[in-house]
Short mmCIF file of C-alpha atoms in Angstrom, two decimals:
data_model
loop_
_atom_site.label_atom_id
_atom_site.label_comp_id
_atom_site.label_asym_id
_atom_site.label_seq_id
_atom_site.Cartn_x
_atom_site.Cartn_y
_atom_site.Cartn_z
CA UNK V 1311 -14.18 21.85 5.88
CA UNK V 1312 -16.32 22.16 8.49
CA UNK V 1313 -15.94 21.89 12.59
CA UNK V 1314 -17.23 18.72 12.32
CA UNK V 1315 -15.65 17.00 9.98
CA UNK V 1316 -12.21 18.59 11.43
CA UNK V 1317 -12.68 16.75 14.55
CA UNK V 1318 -13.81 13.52 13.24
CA UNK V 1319 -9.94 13.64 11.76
CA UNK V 1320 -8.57 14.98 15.12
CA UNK V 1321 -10.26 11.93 16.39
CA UNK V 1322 -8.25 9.43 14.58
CA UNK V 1323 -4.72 11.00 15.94
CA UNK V 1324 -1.89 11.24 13.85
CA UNK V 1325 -0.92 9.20 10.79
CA UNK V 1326 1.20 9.21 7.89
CA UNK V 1327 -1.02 11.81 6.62
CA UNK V 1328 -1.73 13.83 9.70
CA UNK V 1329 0.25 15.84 11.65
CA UNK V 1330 -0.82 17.79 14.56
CA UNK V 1331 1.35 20.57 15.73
CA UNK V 1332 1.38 23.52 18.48
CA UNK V 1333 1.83 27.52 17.47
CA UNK V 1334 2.48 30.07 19.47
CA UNK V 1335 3.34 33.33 17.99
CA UNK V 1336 5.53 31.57 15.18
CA UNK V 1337 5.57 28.21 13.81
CA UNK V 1338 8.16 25.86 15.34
CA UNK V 1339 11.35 24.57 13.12
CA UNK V 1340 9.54 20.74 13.35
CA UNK V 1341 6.47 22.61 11.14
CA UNK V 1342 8.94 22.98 7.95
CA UNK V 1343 10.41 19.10 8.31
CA UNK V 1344 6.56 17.82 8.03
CA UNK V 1345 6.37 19.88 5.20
CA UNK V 1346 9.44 18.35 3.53
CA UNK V 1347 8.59 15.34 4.74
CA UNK V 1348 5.16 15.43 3.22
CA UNK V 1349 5.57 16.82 -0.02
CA UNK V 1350 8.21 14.36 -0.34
CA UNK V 1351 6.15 11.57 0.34
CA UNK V 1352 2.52 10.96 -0.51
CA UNK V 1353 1.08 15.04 0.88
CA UNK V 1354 -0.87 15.30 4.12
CA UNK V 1355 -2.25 17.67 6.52
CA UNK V 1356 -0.81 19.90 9.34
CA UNK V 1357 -3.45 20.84 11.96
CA UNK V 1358 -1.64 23.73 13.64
CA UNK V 1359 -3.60 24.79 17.15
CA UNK V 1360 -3.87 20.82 17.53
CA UNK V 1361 -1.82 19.28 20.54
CA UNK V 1362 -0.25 15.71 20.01
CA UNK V 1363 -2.64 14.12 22.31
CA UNK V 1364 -5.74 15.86 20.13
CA UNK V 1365 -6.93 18.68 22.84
CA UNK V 1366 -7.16 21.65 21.11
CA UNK V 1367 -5.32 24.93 22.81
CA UNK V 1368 -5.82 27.02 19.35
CA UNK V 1369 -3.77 30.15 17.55
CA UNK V 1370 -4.20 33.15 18.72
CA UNK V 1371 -6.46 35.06 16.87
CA UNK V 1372 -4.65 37.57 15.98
CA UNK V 1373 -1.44 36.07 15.14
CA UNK V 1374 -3.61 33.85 11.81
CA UNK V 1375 -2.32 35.63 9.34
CA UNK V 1376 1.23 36.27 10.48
CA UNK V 1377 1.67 32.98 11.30
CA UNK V 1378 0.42 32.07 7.85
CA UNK V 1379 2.89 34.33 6.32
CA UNK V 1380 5.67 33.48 8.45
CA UNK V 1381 4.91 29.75 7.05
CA UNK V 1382 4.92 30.97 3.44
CA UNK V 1383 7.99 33.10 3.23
CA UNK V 1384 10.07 30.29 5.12
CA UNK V 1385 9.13 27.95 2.08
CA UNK V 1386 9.76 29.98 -0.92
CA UNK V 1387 13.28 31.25 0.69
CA UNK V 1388 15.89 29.02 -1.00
CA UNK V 1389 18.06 29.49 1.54
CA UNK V 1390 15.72 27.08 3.97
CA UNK V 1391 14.07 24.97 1.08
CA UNK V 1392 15.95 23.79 -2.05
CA UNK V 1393 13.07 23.83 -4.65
CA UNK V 1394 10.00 25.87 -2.72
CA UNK V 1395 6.72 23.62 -1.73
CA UNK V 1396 3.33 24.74 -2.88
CA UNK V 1397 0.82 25.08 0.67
CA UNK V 1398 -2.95 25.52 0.73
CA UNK V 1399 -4.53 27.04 3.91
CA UNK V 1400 -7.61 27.05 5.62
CA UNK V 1401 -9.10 28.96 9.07
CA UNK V 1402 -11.03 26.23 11.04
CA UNK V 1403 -12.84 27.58 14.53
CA UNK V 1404 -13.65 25.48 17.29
CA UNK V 1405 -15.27 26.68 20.32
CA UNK V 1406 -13.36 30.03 19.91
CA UNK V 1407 -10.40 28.49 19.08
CA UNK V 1408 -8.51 28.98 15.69
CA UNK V 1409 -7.08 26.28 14.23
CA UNK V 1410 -4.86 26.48 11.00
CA UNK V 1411 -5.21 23.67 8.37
CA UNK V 1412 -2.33 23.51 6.28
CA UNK V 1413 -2.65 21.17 2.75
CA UNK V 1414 0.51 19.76 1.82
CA UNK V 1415 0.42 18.48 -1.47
CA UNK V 1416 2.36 15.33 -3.08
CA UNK V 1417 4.89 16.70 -5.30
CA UNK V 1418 7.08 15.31 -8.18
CA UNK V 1419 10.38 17.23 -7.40
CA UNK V 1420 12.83 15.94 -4.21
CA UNK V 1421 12.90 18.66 -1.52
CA UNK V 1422 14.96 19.40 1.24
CA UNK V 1423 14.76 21.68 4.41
CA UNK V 1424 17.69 23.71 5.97
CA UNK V 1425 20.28 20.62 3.38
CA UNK V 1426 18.09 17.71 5.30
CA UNK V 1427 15.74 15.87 2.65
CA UNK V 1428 12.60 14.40 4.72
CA UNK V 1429 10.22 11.45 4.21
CA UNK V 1430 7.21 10.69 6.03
CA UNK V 1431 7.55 6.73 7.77
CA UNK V 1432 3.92 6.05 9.77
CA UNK V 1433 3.27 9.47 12.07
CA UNK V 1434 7.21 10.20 12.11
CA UNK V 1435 9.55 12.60 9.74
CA UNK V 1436 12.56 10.98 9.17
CA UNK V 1437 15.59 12.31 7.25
CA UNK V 1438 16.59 10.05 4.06
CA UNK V 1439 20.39 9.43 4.41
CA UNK V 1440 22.47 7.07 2.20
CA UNK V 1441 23.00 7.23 -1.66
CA UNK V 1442 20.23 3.94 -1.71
CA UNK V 1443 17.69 5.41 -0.24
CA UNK V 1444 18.00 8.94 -1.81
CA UNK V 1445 18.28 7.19 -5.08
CA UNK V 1446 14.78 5.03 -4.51
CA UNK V 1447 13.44 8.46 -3.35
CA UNK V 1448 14.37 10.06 -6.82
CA UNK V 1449 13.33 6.67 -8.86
CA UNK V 1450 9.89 7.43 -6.96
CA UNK V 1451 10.06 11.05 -7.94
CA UNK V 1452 10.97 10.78 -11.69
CA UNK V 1453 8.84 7.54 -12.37
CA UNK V 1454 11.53 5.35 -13.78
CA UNK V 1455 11.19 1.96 -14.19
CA UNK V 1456 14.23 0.41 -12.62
CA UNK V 1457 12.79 -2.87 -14.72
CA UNK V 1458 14.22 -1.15 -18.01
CA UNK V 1459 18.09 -0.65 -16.48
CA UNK V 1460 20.52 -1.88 -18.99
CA UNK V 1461 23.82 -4.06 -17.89
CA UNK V 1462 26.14 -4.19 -21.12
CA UNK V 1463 28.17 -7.23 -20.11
CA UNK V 1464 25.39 -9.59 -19.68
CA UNK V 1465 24.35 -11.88 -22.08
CA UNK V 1466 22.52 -14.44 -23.38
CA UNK V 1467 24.77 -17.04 -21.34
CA UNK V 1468 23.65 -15.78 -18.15
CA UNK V 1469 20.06 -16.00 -18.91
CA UNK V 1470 18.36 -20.15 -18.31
CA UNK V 1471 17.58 -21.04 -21.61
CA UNK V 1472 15.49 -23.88 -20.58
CA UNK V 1473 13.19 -21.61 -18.59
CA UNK V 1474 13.13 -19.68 -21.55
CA UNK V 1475 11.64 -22.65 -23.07
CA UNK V 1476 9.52 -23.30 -21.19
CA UNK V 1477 8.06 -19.55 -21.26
CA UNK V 1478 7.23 -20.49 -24.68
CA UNK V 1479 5.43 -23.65 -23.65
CA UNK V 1480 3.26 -21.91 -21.12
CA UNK V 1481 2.52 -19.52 -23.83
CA UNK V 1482 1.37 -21.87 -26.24
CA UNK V 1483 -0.66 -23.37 -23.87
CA UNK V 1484 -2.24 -20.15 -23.09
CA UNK V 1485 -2.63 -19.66 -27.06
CA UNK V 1486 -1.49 -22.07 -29.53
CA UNK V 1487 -0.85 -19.73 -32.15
CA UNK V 1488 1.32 -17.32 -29.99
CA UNK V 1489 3.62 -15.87 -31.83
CA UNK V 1490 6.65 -17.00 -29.55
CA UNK V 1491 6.18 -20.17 -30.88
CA UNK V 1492 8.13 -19.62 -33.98
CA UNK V 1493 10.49 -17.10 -32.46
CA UNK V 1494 13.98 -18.15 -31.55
CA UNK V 1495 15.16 -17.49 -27.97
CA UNK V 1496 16.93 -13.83 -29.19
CA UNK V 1497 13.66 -13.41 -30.67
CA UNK V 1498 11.27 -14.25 -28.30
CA UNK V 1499 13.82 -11.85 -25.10
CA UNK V 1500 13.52 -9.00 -27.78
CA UNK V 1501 9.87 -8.98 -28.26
CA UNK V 1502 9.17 -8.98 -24.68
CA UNK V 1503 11.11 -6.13 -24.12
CA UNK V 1504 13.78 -7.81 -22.18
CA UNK V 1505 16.85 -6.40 -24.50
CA UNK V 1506 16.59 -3.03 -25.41
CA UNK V 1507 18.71 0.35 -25.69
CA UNK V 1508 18.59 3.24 -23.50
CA UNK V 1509 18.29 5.93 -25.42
CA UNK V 1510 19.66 8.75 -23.24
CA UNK V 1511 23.27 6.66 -22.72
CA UNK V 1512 23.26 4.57 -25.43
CA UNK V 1513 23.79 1.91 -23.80
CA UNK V 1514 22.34 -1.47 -25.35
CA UNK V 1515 21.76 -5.25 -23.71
CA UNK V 1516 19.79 -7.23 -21.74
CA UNK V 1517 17.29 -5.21 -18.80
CA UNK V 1518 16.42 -5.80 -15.52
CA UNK V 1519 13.25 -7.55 -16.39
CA UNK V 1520 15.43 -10.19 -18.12
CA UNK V 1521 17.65 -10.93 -15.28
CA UNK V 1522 14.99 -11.40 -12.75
CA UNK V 1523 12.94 -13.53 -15.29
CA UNK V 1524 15.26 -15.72 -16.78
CA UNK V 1525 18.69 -15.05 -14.77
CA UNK V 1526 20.68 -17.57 -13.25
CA UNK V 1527 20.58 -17.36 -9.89
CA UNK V 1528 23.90 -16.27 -9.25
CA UNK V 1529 23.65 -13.70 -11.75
CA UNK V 1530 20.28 -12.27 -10.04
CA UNK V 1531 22.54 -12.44 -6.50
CA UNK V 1532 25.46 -10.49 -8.01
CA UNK V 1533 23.31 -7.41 -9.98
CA UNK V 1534 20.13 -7.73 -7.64
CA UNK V 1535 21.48 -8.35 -4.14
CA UNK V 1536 18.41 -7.24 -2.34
CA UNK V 1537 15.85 -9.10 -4.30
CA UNK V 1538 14.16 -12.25 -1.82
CA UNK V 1539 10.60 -13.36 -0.94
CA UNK V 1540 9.86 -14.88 2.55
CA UNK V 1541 7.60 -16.74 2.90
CA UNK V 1542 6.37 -18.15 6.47
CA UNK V 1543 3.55 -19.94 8.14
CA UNK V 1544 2.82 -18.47 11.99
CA UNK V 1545 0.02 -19.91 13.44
CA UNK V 1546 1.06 -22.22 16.06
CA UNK V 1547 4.54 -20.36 17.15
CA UNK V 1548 3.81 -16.82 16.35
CA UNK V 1549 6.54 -15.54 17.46
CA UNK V 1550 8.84 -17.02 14.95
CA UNK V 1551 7.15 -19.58 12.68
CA UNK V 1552 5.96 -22.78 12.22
CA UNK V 1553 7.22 -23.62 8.59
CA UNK V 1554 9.57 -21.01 6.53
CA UNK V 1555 10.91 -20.58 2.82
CA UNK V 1556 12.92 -18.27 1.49
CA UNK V 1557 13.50 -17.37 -2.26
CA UNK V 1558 16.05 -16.25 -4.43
CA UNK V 1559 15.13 -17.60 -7.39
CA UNK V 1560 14.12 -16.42 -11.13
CA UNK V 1561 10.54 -14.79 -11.30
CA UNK V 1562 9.02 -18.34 -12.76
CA UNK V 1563 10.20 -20.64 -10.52
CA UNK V 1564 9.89 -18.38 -7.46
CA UNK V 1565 6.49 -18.41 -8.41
CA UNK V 1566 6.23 -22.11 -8.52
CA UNK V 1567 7.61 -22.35 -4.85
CA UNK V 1568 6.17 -19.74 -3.14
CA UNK V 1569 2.45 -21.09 -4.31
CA UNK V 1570 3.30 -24.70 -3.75
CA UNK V 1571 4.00 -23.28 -0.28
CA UNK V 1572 0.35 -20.97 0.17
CA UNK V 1573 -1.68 -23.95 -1.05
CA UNK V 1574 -0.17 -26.52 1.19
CA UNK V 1575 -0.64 -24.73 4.50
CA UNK V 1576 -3.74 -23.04 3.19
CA UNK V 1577 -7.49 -24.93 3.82
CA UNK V 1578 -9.04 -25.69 -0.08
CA UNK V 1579 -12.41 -25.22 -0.75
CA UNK V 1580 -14.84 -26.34 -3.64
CA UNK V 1581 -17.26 -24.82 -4.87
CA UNK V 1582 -19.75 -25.37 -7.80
CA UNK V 1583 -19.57 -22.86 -10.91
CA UNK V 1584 -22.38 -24.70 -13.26
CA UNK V 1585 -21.12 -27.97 -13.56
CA UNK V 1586 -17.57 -27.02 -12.68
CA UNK V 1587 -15.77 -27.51 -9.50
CA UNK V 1588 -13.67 -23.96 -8.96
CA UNK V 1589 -10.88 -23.45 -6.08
CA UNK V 1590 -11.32 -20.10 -4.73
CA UNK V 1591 -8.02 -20.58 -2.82
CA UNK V 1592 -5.82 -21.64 -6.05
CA UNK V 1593 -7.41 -18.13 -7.48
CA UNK V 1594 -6.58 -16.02 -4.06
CA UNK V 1595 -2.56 -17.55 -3.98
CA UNK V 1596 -2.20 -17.05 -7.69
CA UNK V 1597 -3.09 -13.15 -7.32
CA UNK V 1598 -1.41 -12.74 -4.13
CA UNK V 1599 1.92 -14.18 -5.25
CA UNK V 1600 1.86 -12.68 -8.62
CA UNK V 1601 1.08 -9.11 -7.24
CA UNK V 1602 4.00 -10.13 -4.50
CA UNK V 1603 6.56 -10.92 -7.06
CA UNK V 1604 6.11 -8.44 -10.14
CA UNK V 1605 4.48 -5.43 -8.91
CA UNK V 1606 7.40 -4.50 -6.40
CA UNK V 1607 10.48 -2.46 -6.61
CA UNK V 1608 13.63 -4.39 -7.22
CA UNK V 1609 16.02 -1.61 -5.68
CA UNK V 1610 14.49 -1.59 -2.41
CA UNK V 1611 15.97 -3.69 0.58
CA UNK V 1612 13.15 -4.46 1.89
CA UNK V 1613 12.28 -8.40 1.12
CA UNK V 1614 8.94 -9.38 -0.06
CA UNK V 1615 6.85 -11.36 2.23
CA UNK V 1616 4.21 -13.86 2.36
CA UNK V 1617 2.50 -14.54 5.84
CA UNK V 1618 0.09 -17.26 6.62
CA UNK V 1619 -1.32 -16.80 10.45
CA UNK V 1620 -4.84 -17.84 12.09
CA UNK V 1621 -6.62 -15.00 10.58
CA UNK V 1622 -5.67 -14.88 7.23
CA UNK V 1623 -2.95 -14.52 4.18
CA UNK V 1624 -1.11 -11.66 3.80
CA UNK V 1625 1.69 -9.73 1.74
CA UNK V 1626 3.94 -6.90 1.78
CA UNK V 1627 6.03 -6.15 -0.45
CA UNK V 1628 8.19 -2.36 -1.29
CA UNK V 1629 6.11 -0.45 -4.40
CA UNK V 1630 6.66 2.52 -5.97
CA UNK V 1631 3.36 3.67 -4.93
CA UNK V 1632 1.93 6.95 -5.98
CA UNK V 1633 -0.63 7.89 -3.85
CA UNK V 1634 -1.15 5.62 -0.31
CA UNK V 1635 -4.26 4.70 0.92
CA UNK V 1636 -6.92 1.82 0.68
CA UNK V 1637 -7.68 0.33 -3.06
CA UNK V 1638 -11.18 -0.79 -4.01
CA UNK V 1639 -11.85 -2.64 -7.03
CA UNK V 1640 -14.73 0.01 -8.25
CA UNK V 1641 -12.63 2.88 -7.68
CA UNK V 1642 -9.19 1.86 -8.38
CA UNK V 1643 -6.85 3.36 -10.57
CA UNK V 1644 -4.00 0.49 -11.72
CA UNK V 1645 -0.91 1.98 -11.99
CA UNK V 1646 1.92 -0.94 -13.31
CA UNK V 1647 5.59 -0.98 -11.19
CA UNK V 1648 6.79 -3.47 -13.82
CA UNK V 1649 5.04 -3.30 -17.27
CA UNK V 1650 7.71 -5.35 -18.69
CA UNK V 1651 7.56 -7.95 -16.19
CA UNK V 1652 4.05 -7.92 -15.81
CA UNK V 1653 3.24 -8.50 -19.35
CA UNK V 1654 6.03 -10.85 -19.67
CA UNK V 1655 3.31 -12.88 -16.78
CA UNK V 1656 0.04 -12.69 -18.74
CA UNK V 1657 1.77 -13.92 -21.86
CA UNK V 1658 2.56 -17.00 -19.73
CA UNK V 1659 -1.27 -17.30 -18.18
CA UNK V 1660 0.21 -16.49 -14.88
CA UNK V 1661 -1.48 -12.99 -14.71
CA UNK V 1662 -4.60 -11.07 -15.24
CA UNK V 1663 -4.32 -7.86 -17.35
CA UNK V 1664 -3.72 -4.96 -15.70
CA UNK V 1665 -6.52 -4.29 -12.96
CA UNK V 1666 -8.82 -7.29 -13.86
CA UNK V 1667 -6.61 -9.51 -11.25
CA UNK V 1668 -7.90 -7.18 -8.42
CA UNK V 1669 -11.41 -7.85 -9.69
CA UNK V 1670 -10.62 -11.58 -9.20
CA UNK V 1671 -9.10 -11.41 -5.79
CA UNK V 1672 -11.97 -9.55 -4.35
CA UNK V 1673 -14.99 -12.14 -6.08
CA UNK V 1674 -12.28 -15.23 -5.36
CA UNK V 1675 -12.29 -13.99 -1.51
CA UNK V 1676 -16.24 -13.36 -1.09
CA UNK V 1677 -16.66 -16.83 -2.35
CA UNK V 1678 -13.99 -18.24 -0.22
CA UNK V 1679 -14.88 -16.64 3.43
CA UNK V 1680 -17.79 -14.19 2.94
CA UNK V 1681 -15.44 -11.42 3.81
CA UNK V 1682 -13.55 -8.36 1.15
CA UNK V 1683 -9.79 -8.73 1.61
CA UNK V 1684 -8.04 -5.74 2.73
CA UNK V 1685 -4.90 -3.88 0.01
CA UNK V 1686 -3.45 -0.71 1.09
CA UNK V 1687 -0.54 1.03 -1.32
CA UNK V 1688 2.29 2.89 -0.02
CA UNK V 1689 5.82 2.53 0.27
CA UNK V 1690 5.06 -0.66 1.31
CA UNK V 1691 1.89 -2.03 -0.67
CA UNK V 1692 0.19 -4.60 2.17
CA UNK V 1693 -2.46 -7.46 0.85
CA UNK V 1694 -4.41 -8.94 3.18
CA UNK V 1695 -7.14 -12.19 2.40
CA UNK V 1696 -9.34 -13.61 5.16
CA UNK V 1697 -9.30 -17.08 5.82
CA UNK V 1698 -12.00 -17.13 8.53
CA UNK V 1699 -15.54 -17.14 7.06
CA UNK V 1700 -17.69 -14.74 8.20
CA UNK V 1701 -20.11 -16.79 10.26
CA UNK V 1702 -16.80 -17.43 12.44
CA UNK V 1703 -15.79 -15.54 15.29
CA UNK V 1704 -11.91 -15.21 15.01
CA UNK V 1705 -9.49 -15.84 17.75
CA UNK V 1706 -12.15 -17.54 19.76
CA UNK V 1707 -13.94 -14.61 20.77
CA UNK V 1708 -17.71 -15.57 20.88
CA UNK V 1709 -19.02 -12.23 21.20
CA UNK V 1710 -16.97 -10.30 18.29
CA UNK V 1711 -18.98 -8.67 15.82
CA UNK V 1712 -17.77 -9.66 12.67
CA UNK V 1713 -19.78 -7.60 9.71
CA UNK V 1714 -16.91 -6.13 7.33
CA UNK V 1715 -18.64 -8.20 4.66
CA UNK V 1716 -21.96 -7.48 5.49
CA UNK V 1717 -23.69 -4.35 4.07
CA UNK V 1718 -24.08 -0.50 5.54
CA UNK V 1719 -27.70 -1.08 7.09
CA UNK V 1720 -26.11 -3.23 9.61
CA UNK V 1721 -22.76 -2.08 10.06
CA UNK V 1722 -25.35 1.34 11.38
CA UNK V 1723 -27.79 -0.71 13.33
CA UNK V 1724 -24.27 -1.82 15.12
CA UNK V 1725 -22.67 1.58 15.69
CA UNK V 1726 -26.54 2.85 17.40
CA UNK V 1727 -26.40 -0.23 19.52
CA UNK V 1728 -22.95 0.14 21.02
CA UNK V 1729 -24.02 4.36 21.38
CA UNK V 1730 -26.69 3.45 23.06
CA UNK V 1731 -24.09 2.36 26.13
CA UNK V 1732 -23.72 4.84 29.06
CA UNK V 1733 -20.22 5.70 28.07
CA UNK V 1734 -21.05 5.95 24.35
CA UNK V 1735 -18.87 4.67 21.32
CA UNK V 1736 -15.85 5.61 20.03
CA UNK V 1737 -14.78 4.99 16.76
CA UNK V 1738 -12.12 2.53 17.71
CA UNK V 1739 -15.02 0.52 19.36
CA UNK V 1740 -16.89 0.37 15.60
CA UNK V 1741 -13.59 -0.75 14.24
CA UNK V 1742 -13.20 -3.40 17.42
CA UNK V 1743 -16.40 -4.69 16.13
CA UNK V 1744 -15.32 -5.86 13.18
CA UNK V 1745 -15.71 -2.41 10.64
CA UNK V 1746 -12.74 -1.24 8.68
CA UNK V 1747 -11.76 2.21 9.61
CA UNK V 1748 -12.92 3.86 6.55
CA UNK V 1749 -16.49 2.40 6.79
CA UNK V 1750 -16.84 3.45 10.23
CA UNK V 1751 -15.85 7.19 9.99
CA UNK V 1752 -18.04 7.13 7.15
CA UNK V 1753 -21.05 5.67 8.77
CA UNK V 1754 -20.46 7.73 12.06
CA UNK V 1755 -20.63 10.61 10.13
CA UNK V 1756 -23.85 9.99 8.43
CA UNK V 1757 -25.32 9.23 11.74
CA UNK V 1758 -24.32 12.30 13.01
CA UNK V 1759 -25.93 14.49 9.65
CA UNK V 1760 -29.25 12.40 9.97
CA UNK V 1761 -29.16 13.32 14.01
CA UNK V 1762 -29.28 9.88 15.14
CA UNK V 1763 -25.93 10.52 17.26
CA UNK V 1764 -24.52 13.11 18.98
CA UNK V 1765 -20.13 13.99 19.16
CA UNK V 1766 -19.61 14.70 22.43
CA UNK V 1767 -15.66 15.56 23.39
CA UNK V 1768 -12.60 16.37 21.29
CA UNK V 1769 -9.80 14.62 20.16
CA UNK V 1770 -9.30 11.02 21.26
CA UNK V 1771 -11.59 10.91 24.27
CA UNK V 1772 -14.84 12.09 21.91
CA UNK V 1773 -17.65 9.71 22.22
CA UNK V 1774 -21.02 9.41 20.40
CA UNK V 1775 -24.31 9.11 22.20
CA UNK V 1776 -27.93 7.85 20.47
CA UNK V 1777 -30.03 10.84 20.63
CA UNK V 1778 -33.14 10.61 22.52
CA UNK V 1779 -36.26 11.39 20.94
#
């Protein structure tokens, strides 16, 4: 990594995957709960020479590679870390100053610093107390699919028939030679996976999958407690809401509700497909709800929600995320939470396959408003879907640039524009404009390489100027 690009990051500030830090001689104690915090969450980076406020005061030159020892011997000692953490480093100088970049890899063991075990929330290192939480941390760790937990005692009783009926309906309607047609009800819950053994215990019955599916609802309340999707309408009274609804329901029927709800308070429009009239908006809820109900982790306390406010739709919902960060649809790698559940929905028409539904949201939204809607995964996977077309300014502001749908060529005439201002552009003004972050650093920087603008600053107050020719 070059100077540079170090200081476009040192720009942004601190993240979830940025930490800067100060070093004096030694590292401070904080340095080794980033690290745990980190490698316990999704990696990151540690700037160390880097202030909080982004000026840059530097290591001492001669205290590099002590420091960096110091730093490596304090992580292998399993007296300070219970299972060591694997660090990659790298020498950066700016302006005479040295600045240590430590690489902090995501790793699949749980680790813990001086008996503390750390996660990384937003730009903050928190320590994970409870049994619940440490137990979602090691579900996260080991990959288990808390879909496939067993409960001996219940049984078919406590599972709606009729809905499992009517699973079979929508199936046949979806394929009229599906097999489920001829299967019994025991049948049909075994073939989707939905009774099963686990093979480590022993234990045999019907899964998680099953009682979130087809459970009665005080069944799902008694061995699912946390499980609810909120859904809730803010564009009038944004500080509370103007309509609610809040679900407790089976999978199916939460489904049913939570869309009803989206397409009533949502504006439809047509458009022509050949000689077919296609909803966009039906298309967006359907994805958005689906993704809200089946890809999420059923352990976590945090509720699903849906939001519906003057800019847009979007959902949150807790995952069991592997990586965090922006998805695109070209570069996207799907990863299911619930493969149980999830197939369980495109048997009864009410998914996509794996991947292909992400492909649908972002055509469905282009058609709908002009714009790309916006998913981030993480510990929380967010969904966002424009409702404001393009050609609209949003929140009545006449002069906002609005060109996150429009294409590189003049997302860069923009950023030379606003550089060519006598106190220069920041990055946050590209991203005021209308640009997603991502696009802007990314533009910015190939600005800068074709010499069209010129950095000028560090940290937060660094500006960009149109060079003169």
């Amino acid at each position: 990594m070059n100077a540079d690009q170090l200081l476009r990051i040192i720009e942004e500030g601190e993240n979830d995957r940025i930490e800067f830090k100060r070093c004096g001689n030694q590292p401070e104690k904080d340095l080794f709960e980033t690290i745990c915090a980190f490698a316990n969450t999704f990696g990151g980076t540690i700037l160390l020479g880097v202030e909080d406020d982004g000026s840059l005061t530097g290591v001492n030159s001669a205290q590099v590679l002590p420091v960096t020892r110091n730093i490596l011997n304090v992580v292998s000692n399993p007296n300070a870390f219970d299972v060591p953490v694997s660090l990659e480093f790298e020498h950066i100088e700016i302006d005479d100053r040295q600045i240590i970049k430590v690489d902090v890899p995501n790793s699949p063991q749980m680790h813990s610093y001086k008996g503390k075990v750390y996660e990384r929330r937003g730009d903050t290192d928190i320590v994970v107390r409870g049994s619940a939480p440490l137990a979602e941390l090691c579900i996260r760790k080991q990959g288990i699919y808390t879909e496939q937990r067993i409960f001996e005692h219940v049984s078919l009783d406590d599972l709606r028939e009729d809905l499992i009926d009517e699973a079979r309906q929508l199936a046949l309607a979806k394929r009229k030679d599906h097999p489920w047609g001829a299967m019994t009800n025991e049948q049909l819950i075994e073939s989707a996976g939905l009774f099963g053994k686990d093979y480590s215990t022993g234990k045999q019955g019907y899964n998680l999958a099953a009682v979130v599916l087809l459970g009665k609802d005080e069944v799902i309340r008694s061995l699912c407690p946390a499980y609810k999707t909120d859904a809730l309408v803010r564009q009038h009274d944004t500080d509370r809401h103007d309509d609610r609804l809040v679900t407790t329901t089976n999978l199916i029927d939460a489904y049913a509700q939570v869309a009803d709800f989206c397409r009533k308070h949502l504006p439809d429009r047509f458009l022509m497909e050949g000689d077919f009239a296609v909803s966009p908006r039906d298309t967006i809820v359907r994805e958005l709800v689906v993704n809200c109900l089946i890809h999420r982790e059923f352990t976590s306390p945090f509720p699903a929600k849906v939001i519906i406010d003057n800019e847009g739709i979007r959902t949150e919902n807790a995952s069991r995320a592997s990586f965090e960060g922006p998805l695109e649809p070209d570069t996207f790698c799907p990863l299911p939470k619930n493969p149980l559940i999830a197939s369980f929905f495109v048997h009864i028409g009410l998914a996509e396959e794996l991947g292909s539904g992400t492909r649908e949201l972002f055509r469905n939204s282009r058609l709908y408003t002009g714009r790309d809607p916006e998913l981030e995964e993480g510990l929380i996977f967010r969904a966002f879907v424009p409702t404001v077309p393009a050609a609209e300014p949003m929140g009545g502001t006449s002069d906002r640039y609005d060109v996150q749908a429009k294409n590189a060529d003049e997302a860069s005439a923009l950023a030379l524009k606003l550089a060519e201002n006598s106190s220069g552009m920041r990055t946050a003004d590209l991203v005021g404009a209308g640009v997603s972050r991502r696009t802007a650093q990314r533009i910015i920087g190939e600005l800068v390489d074709q010499g069209l603008l010129v950095p000028q600053g560090n940290g937060p107050s660094r500006v960009y100027r149109r060079t003169r020719e």
